[in-house]
Structures are given as C-alpha cells and as structure tokens.
Short mmCIF file of C-alpha atoms and ligand atoms in Angstrom, two decimals:
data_model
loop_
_atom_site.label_atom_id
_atom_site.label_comp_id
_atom_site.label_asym_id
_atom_site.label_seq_id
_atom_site.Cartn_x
_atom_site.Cartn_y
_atom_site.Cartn_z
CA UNK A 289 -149.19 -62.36 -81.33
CA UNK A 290 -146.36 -63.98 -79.55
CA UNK A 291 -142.83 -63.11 -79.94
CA UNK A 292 -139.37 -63.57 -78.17
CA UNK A 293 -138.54 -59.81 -76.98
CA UNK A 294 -135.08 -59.21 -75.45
CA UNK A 295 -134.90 -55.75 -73.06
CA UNK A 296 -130.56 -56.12 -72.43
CA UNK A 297 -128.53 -58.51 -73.44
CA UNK A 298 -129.02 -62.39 -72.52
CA UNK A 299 -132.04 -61.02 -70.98
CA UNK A 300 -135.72 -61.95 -72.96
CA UNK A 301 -138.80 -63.60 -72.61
CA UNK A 302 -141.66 -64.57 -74.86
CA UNK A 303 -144.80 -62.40 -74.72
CA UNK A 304 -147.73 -61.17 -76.05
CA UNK A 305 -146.91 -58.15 -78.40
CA UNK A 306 -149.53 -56.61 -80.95
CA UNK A 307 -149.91 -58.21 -84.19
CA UNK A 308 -147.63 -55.64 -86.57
CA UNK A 309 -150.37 -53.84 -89.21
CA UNK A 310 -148.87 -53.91 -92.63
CA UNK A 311 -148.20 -49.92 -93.81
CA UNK A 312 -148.61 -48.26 -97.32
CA UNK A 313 -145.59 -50.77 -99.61
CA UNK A 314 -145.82 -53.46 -96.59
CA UNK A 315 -146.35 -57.17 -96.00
CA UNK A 316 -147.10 -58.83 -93.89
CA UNK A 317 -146.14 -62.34 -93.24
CA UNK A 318 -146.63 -65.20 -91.15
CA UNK A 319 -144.06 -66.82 -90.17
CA UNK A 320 -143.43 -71.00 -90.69
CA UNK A 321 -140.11 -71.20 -89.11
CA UNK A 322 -136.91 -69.36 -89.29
CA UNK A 323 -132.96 -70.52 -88.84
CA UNK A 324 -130.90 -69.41 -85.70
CA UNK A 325 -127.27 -68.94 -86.54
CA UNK A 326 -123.96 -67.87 -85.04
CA UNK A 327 -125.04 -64.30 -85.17
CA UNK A 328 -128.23 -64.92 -82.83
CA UNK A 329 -125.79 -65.89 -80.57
CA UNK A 330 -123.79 -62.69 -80.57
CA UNK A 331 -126.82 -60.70 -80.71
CA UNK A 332 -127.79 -62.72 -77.71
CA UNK A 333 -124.52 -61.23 -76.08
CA UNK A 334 -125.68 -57.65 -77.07
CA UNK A 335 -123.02 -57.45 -79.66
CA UNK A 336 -123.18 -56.99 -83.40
CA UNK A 337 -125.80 -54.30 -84.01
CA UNK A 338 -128.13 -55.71 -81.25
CA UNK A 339 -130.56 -52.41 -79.96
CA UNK A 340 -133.05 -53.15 -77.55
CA UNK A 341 -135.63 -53.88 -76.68
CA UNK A 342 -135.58 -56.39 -80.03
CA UNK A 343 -136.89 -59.76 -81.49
CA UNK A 344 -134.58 -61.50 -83.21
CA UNK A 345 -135.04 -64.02 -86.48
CA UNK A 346 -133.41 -63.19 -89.65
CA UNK A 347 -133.88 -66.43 -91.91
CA UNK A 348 -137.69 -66.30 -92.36
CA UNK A 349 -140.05 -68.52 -94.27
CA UNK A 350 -143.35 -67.67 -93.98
CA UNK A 351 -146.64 -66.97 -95.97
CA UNK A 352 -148.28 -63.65 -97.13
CA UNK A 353 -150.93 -62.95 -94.59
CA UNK A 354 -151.62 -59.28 -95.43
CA UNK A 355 -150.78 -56.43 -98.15
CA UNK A 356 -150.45 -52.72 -97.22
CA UNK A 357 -151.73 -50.25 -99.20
CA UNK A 358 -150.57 -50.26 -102.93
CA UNK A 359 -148.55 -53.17 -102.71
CA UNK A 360 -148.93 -55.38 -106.10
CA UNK A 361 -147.36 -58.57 -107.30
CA UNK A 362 -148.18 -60.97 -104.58
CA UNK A 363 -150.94 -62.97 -103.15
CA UNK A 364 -152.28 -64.06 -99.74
CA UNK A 365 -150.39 -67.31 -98.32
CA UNK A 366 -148.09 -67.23 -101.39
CA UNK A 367 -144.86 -68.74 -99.75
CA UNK A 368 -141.93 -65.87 -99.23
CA UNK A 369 -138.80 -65.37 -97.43
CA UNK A 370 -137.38 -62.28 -96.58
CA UNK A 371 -134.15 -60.13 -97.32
CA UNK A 372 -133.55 -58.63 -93.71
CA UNK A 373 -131.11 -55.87 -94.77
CA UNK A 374 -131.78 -52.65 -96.17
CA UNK A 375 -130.03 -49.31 -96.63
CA UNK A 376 -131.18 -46.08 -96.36
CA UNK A 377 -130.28 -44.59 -99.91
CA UNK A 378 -129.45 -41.05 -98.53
CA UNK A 379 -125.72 -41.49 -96.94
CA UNK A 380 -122.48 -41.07 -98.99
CA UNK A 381 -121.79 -45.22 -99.46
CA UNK A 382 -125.52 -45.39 -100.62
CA UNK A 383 -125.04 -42.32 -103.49
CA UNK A 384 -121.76 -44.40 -104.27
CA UNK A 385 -124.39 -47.72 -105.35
CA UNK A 386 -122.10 -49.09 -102.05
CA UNK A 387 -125.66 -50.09 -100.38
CA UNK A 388 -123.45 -53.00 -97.72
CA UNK A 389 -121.32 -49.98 -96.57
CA UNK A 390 -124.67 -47.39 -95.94
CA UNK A 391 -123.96 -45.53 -92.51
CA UNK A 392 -127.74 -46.35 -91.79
CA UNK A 393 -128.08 -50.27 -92.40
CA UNK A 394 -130.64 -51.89 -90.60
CA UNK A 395 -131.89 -55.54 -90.36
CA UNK A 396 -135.17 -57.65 -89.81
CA UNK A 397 -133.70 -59.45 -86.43
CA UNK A 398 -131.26 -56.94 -85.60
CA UNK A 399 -132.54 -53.04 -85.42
CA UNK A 400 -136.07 -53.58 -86.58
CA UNK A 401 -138.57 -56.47 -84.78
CA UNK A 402 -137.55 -60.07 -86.33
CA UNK A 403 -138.89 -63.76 -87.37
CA UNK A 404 -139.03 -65.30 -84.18
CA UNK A 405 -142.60 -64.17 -83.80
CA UNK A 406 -146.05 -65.06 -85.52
CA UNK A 407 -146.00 -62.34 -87.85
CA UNK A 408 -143.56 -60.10 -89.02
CA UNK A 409 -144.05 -56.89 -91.26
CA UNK A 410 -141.23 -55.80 -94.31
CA UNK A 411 -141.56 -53.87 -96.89
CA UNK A 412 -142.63 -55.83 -99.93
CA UNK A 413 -139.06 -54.61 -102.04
CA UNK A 414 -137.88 -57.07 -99.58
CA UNK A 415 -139.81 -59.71 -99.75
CA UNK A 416 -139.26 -62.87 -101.87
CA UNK A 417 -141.37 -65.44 -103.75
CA UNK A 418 -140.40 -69.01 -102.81
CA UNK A 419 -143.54 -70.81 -104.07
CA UNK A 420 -143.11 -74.44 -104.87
CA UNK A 421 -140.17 -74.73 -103.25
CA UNK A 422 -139.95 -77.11 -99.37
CA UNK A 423 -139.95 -74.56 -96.27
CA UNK A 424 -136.77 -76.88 -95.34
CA UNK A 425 -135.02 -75.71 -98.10
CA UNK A 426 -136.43 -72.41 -98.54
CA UNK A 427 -135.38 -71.42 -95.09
CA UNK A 428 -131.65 -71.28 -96.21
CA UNK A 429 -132.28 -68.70 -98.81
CA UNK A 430 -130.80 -65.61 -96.33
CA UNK A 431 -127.17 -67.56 -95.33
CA UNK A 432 -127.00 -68.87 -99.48
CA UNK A 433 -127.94 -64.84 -100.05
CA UNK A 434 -124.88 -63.94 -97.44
CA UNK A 435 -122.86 -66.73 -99.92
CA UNK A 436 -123.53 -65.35 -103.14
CA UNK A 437 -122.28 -62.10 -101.89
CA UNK A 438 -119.06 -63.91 -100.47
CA UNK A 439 -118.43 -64.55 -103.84
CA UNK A 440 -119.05 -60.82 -105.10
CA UNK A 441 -115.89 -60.22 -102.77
CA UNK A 442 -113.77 -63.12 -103.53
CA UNK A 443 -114.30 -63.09 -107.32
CA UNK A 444 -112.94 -67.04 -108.01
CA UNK A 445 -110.88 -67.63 -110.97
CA UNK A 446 -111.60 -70.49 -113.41
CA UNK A 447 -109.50 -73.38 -112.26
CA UNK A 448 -108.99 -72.07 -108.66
CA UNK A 449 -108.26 -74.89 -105.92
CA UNK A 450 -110.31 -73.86 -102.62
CA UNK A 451 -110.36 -74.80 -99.19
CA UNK A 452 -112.90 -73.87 -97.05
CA UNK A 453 -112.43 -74.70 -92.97
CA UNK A 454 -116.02 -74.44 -90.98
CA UNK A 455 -118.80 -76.44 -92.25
CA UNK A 456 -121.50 -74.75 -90.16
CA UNK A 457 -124.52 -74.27 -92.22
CA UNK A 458 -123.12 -71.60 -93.79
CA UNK A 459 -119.73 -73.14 -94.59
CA UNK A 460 -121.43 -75.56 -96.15
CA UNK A 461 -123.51 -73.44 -98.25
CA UNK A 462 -120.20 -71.48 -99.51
CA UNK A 463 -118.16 -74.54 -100.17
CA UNK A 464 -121.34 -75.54 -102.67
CA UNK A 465 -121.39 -71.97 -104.08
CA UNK A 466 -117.48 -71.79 -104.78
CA UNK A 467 -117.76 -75.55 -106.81
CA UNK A 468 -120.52 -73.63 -109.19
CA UNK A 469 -118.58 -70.62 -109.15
CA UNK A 470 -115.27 -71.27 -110.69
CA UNK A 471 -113.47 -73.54 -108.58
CA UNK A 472 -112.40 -76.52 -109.91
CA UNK A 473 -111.63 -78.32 -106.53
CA UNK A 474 -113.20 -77.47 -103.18
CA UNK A 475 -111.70 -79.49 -100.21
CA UNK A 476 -113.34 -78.60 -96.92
CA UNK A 477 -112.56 -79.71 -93.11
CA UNK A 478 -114.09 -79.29 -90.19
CA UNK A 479 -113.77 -80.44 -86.21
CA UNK A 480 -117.17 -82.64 -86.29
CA UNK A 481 -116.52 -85.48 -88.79
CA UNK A 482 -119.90 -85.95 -89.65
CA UNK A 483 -119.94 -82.46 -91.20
CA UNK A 484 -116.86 -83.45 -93.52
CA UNK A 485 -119.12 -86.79 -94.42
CA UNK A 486 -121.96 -84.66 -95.00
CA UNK A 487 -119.94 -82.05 -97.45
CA UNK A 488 -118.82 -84.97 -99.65
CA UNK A 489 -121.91 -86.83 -99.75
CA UNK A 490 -123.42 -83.47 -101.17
CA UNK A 491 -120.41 -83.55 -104.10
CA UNK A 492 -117.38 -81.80 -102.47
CA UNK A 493 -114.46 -83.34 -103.40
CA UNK A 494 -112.16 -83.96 -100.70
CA UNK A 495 -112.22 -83.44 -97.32
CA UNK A 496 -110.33 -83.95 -93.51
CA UNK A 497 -111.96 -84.02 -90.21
CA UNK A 498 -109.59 -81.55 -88.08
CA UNK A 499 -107.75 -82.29 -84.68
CA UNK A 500 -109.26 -79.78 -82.49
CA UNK A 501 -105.99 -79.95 -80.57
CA UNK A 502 -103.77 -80.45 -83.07
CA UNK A 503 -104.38 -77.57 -85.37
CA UNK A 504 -100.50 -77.54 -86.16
CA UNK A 505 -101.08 -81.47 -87.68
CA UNK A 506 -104.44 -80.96 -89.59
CA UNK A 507 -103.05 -77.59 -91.31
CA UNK A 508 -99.67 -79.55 -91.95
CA UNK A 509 -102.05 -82.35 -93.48
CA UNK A 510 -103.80 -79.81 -95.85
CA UNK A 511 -101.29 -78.45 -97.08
CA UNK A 512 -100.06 -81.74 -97.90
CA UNK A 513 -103.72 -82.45 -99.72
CA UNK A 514 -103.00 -80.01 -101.56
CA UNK A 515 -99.68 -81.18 -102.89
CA UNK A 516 -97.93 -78.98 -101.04
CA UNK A 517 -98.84 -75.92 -102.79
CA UNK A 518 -101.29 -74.38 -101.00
CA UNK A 519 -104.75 -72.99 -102.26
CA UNK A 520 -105.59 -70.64 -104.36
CA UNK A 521 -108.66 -69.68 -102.06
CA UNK A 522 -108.50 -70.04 -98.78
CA UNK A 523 -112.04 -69.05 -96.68
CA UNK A 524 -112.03 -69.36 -93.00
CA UNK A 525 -115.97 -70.17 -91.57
CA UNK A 526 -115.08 -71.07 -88.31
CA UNK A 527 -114.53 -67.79 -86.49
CA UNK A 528 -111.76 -69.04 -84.62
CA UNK A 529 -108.65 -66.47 -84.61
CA UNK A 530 -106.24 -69.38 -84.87
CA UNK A 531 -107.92 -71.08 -87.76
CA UNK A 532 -107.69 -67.64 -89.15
CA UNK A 533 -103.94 -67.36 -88.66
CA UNK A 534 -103.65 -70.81 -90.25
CA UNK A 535 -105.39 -69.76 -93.27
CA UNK A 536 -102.52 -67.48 -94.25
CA UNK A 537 -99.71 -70.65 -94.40
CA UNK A 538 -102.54 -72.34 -95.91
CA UNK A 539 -102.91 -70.16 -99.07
CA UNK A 540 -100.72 -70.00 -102.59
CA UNK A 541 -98.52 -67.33 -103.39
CA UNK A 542 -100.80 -64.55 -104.84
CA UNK A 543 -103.65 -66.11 -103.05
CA UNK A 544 -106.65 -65.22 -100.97
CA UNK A 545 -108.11 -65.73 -97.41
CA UNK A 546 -111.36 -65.11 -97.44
CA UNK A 547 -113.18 -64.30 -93.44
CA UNK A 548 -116.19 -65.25 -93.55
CA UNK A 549 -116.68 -66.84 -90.28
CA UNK A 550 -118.03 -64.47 -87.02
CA UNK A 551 -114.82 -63.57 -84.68
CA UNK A 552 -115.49 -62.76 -81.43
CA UNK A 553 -115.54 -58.52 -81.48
CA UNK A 554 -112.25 -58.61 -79.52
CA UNK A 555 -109.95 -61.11 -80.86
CA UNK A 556 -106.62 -60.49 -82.39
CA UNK A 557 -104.51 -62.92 -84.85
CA UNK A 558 -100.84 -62.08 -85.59
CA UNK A 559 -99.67 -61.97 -89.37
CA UNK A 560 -96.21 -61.65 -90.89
CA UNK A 561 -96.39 -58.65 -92.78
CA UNK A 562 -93.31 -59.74 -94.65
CA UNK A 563 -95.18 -62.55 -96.19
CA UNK A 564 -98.37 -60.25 -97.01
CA UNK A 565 -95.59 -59.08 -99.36
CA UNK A 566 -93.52 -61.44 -100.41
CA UNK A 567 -95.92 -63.86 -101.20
CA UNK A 568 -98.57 -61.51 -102.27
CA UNK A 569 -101.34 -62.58 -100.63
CA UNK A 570 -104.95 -60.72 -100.46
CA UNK A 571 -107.20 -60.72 -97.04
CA UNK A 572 -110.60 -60.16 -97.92
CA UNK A 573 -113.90 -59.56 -95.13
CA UNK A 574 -117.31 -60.54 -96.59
CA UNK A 575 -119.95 -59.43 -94.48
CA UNK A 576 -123.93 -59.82 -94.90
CA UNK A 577 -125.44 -59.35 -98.32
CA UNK A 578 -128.00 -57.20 -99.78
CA UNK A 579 -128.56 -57.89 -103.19
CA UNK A 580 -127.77 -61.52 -102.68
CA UNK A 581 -131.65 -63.00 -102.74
CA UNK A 582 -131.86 -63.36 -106.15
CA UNK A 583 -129.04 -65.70 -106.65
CA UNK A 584 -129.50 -67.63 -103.52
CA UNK A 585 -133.00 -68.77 -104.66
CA UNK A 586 -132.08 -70.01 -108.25
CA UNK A 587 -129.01 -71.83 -106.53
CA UNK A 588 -131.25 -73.21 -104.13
CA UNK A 589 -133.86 -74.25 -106.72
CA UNK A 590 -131.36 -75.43 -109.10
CA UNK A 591 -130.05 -77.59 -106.73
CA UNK A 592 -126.43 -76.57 -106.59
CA UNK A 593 -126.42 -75.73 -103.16
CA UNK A 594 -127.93 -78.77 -101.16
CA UNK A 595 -129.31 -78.48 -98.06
CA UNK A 596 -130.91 -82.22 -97.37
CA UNK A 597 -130.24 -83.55 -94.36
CA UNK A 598 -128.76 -80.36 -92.93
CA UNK A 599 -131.73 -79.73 -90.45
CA UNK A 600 -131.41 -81.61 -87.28
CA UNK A 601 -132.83 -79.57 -84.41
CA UNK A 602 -136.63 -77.93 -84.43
CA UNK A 603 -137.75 -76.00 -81.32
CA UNK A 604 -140.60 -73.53 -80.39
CA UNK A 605 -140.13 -70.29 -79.35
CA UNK A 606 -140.79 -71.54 -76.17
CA UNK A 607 -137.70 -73.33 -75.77
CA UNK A 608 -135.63 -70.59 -77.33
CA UNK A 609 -133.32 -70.50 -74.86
CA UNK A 610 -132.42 -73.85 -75.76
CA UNK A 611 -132.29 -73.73 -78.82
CA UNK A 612 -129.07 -71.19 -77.94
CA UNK A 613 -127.78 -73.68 -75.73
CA UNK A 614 -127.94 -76.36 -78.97
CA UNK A 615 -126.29 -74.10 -81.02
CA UNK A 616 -123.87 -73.26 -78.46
CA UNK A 617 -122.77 -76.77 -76.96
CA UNK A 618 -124.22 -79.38 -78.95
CA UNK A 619 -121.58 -80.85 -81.21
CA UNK A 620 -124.48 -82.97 -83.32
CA UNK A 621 -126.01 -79.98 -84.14
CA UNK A 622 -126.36 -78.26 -87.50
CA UNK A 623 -128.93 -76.47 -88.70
CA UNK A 624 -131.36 -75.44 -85.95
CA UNK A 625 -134.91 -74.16 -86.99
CA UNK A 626 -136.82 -72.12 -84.33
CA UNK A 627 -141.16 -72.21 -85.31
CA UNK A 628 -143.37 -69.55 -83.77
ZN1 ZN B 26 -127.94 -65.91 -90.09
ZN1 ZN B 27 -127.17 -45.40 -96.61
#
C-alpha cells in the first residue's frame, strides 16, 4: 500500500510499504480520508511525541476491510473511525483509572503507523461505528472526542458566559460543545472574519473578528461585550502566548482559562501571580482525549456540533506537503482533508 513515511523531522516521502495484516483483536481499515490539524504540523517539526520513522493521520474515516482473529461486533466495509490514543494499563496513572496521564501513551499518527495511508490496522477496542453518518462529518469525530474531554476538565456551570478565541476547526467544535454543555452564552472571535461569520451562522451567539495587530483593542472590545465583567470561561484555541496572556484580563473573578490551543514547546507568557489570588482565578490544560469517542459521535449525530461548510481544502497524499503549506499559510483555509 502507499503511505506518507517520515525518517527525521520535515523529512518524508510517500512509498510503497506492506499492507499492515490485522492481528488476533485487530482491524483493519481502509482508509476514506483523514483531517490534518495543528498537531501534524508540530509532528512535522519532530516535536510533540513524533518517533521516527512514522506515518502520520490521526482523524480517520475509513471502512472495515479485515478482522483479526476473534474480533466480533463488526462487519466488512461497515463505516468506522478510530480513537488513536491508548494507554498501557500497567503504569501508576493507569492503576489510578488516570488513563490521559499513563507514562506509556501512544497514538495512531504519532508512535504507532497512522491514517495517511491506504490501510491502517487498530485494535478493534478502538475502533468506532459511524454507519449512516457523511464521511464529511464523520471525519471530525477525533477533534469533537478531544472537545468532549475539554469539557471533562473545565466542568461548565449552568448559566456560565464563555468566550472562546481560535476558531480553527477545533475551536469551533468546542465553542458548539460549551453552548450544549452549560453555557448560556458563547461569544467567540477570531483573526479571519469569515470564521466569526461561520460560528454564528452555526448558532453562536455573538462574536468579533480580532485585530491581529491590535490585540490590546479587540481584548478591550470583549471585555466590553461582555459588559465589562469578564467571562466566566475563558478558553484560548489559538496557541498564541499573547492571546494566552490576554485570556487572564479577559476572565471573571473566580473564573477559568481554559488552554486548549497548541503553544509552541518553548514559549513563555507572564502572569501576575497577585491576581491568580486576588481574583481567584483557575488555569486549566486540556490535552487529547481518550474516552472522548463516545460523546463526540452522538454530538455529531445529534447535530449539536455542526460541521457543514467547514471543509474547504481536499488533497492526496501526493500533495501532502501542501497540504502543510495550506494549513500553514493559507488564511482561507479551514478544515483540510488529506485522501489516500
Ligand atoms: Zn488532530
Ligand atoms: Zn499506563
């Protein structure tokens, strides 16, 4: 089969490879398409748990071509996605139930061969019916997954006001998943005003494109959306250290910033400790999911997170390479699907 293989960072080419045999528990699936995201990017870079050589592709839709040995419960081209993460059930986070925090995690795209292939093998505990539903929609399952365990960490109140800055994909997905969570009011902004368009037409209510800049005026303009108050939530999906920063000003006393965006490994914000206290705010890191499948495919079949319209690049692994560049560069871009 063909697959992208990289041997050292930025460094990979598409090649023959053989076609992965499904073990004893296996599947084995052939892949439709998959989503790049931010963290392709970083893993491009050799950063964030990248070990070579590797194929990447974590946000698989596919169908069942093959079952290993004693595997039950599914049948050939059923359509599936795929939870990439697993942990190893041995370490001392994994005896704790902690399965996120195991010492040993690995991932489908990451530390074990990924999507952006023909085929791809998993073990069939991680492998997830999405018959009926559109590949375009089912292919969003993993980020929603990553979003339904954002919310494990942030816990919303009833009522909460929310402000989510970064409408990536992903930001996009979490601003949905907040407004049928608990909050009663999700504002959103982001740089690219046709993101901010896009957010409201799918039901958020309120929304700012951002001076790139001028982040001093667009935080000083929600805070004033916000009556001056601040939020009770406050998630930062950009990545950006200074959007980061801004999130602290931006969020109520007794508050919470949520980062959920991908820093770069080696940036640094500065924080008044003083008004960690004083104002009683909570900083809270979601990162990944594992458990989060589940509750990404009823709230993608249920149709409170929307994805229409939020497709607008398709390459072949062929033109991988620029498919990075899209992501990269390309300010029309938003969610960019890669097909074997
Ligand atoms: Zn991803
Ligand atoms: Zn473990």
């Amino acid at each position: 089969m063909r697959a992208i293989v990289y041997d050292s960072p930025r460094s990979f080419d598409v090649r023959e490879v053989p076609t992965p045999e499904p073990a004893s528990g296996e599947i084995r699936v052939s892949v439709i398409q998959s989503g790049l995201c931010g963290t392709d990017l970083h893993l491009h870079e050799g950063q964030f748990m990248a070990s070579f050589p590797f194929t990447p592709g974590h946000e698989v839709v596919g169908r069942v071509d093959a079952l290993g040995p004693g595997v039950t419960g599914f049948f050939e081209g059923e359509l599936v996605t795929v939870n990439p993460n697993s942990a190893c059930g041995v370490c001392s986070y994994c005896r704790m139930g902690r399965f996120l925090y195991c010492s040993n995690f690995t991932g489908i795209g990451s530390s074990r061969p990924g999507a952006f292939a023909e085929y791809l093998v998993a073990p069939s505990s991680q492998v997830f019916s999405v018959e009926g539903m559109h590949p375009d929609v089912a292919v969003f399952t993993e980020p929603t997954a990553c979003v339904a365990h954002g919310m494990d960490t942030l816990r919303p109140a009833p009522g909460s006001t929310a402000l989510v800055i970064g409408l990536g994909p992903t930001g996009m997905m979490l601003a949905q998943f907040l407004a049928a969570s608990g909050a009663l009011t999700v504002t959103v902004a982001d740089a690219v005003n046709f993101k901010v368009e896009r957010a409201l037409s799918l039901g958020l209510h309120d929304g700012i494109a951002m001076d790139r800049d001028d982040l001093v005026a667009s935080l000083a303009r929600l805070m004033e959306m916000s009556d001056g108050e601040g939020y009770d939530i406050v998630v930062d999906a950009t990545g950006v250290a200074a959007v980061v920063e801004g999130c602290v000003s931006l969020v109520r006393n007794g508050g919470t910033v949520l980062v959920y965006g991908v820093a770069d490994e080696n940036d640094r914000v500065s924080l008044s400790p003083y008004e960690i206290f004083r104002r009683e705010i909570t900083i809270k890191g979601s990162f990944a999911e594992i458990d989060g499948f589940p509750r990404a495919i009823r709230a993608l079949r249920t149709g409170r997170v929307r994805t229409e319209g939020l497709i607008t690049h398709r390459y072949s692994i062929d033109r991988y390479q620029e498919a990075l560049e899209t992501l990269r560069t390309d300010r029309t871009a938003h969610k960019i699907v890669v097909h074997p």
